[in-house]
mmCIF file of C-alpha atoms in Angstrom:
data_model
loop_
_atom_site.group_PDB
_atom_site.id
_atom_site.type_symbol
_atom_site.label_atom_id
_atom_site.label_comp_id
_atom_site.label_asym_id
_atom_site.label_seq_id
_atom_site.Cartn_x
_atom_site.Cartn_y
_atom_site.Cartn_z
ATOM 1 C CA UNK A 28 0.000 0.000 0.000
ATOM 2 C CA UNK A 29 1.104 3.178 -0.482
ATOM 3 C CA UNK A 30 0.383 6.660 1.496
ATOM 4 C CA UNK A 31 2.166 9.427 0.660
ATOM 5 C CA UNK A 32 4.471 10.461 3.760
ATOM 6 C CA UNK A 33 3.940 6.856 5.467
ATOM 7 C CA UNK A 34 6.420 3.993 4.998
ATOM 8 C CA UNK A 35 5.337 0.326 5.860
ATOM 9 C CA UNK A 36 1.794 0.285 5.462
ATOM 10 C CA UNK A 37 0.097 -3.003 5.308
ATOM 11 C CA UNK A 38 -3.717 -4.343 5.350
ATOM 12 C CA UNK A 39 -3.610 -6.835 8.298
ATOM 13 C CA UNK A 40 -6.215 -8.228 6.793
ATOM 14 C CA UNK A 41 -6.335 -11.939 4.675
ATOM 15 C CA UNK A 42 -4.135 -14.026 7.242
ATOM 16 C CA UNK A 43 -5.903 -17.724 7.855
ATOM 17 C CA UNK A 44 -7.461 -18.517 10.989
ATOM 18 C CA UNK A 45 -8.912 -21.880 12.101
ATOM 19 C CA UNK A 46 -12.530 -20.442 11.053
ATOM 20 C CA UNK A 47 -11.420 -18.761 7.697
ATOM 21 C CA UNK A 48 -9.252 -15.873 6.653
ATOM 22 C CA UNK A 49 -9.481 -12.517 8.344
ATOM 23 C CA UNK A 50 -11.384 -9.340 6.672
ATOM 24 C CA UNK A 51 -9.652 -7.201 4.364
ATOM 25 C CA UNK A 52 -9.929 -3.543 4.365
ATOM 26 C CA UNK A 53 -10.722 -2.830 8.513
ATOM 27 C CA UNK A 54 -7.035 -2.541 9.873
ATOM 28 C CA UNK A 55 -3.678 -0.880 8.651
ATOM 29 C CA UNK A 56 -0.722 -0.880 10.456
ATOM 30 C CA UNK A 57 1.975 1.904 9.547
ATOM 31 C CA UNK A 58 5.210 3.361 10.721
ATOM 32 C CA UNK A 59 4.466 6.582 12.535
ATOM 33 C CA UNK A 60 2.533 9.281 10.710
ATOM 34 C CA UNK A 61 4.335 12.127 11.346
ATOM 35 C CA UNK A 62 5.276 13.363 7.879
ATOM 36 C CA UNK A 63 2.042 12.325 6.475
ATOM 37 C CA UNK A 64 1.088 14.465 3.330
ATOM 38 C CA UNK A 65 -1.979 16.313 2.357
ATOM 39 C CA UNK A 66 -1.987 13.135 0.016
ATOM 40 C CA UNK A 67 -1.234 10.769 2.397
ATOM 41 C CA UNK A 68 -4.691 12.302 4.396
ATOM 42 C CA UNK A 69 -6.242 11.937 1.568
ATOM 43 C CA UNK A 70 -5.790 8.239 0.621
ATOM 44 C CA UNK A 71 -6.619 8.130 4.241
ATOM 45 C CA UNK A 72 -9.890 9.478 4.426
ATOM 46 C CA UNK A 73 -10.660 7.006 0.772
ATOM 47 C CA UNK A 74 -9.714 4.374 2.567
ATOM 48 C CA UNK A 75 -12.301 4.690 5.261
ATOM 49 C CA UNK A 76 -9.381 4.979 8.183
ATOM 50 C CA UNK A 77 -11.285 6.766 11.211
ATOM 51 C CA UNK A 78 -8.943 5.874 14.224
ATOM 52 C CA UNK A 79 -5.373 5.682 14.744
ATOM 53 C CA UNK A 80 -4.219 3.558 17.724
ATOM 54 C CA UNK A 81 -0.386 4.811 18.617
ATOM 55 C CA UNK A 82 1.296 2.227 20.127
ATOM 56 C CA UNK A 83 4.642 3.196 20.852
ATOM 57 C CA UNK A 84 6.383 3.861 24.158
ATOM 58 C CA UNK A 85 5.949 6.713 25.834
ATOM 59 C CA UNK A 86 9.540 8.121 25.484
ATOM 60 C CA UNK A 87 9.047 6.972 21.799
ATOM 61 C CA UNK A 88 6.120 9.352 21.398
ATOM 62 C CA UNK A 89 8.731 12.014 22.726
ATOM 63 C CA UNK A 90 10.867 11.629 20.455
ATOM 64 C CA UNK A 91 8.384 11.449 17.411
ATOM 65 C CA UNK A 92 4.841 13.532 18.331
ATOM 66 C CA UNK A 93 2.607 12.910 15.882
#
């Protein structure tokens, strides 16, 4: 996938499970978004993205501020 300003962005989605393969299209996982472009938003928003879970440390966050 690609969002302008974002490097490493994947669909999570399509991995096989004991019950099937998981949904496509509900969760992204990314490298931090802090030089996100105007673009980037924009691909965003089209892809229906509403929440963004940060998950780094808390001195990482520091470092990096989104």
């Amino acid at each position: 996938m690609d969002i302008d300003g974002v490097s490493n962005t994947r669909d999570v989605g399509g991995y096989q499970t004991p019950n099937g393969k998981t949904a496509q299209g509900l969760l992204y996982r990314t490298a931090r978004l802090d030089d996100i472009t105007e673009e980037g938003l924009a691909t965003i928003r089209t892809l229906g993205i509403k929440t963004d879970l940060d998950l780094r440390t808390v001195g990482e966050g520091e470092v990096n501020p989104i």
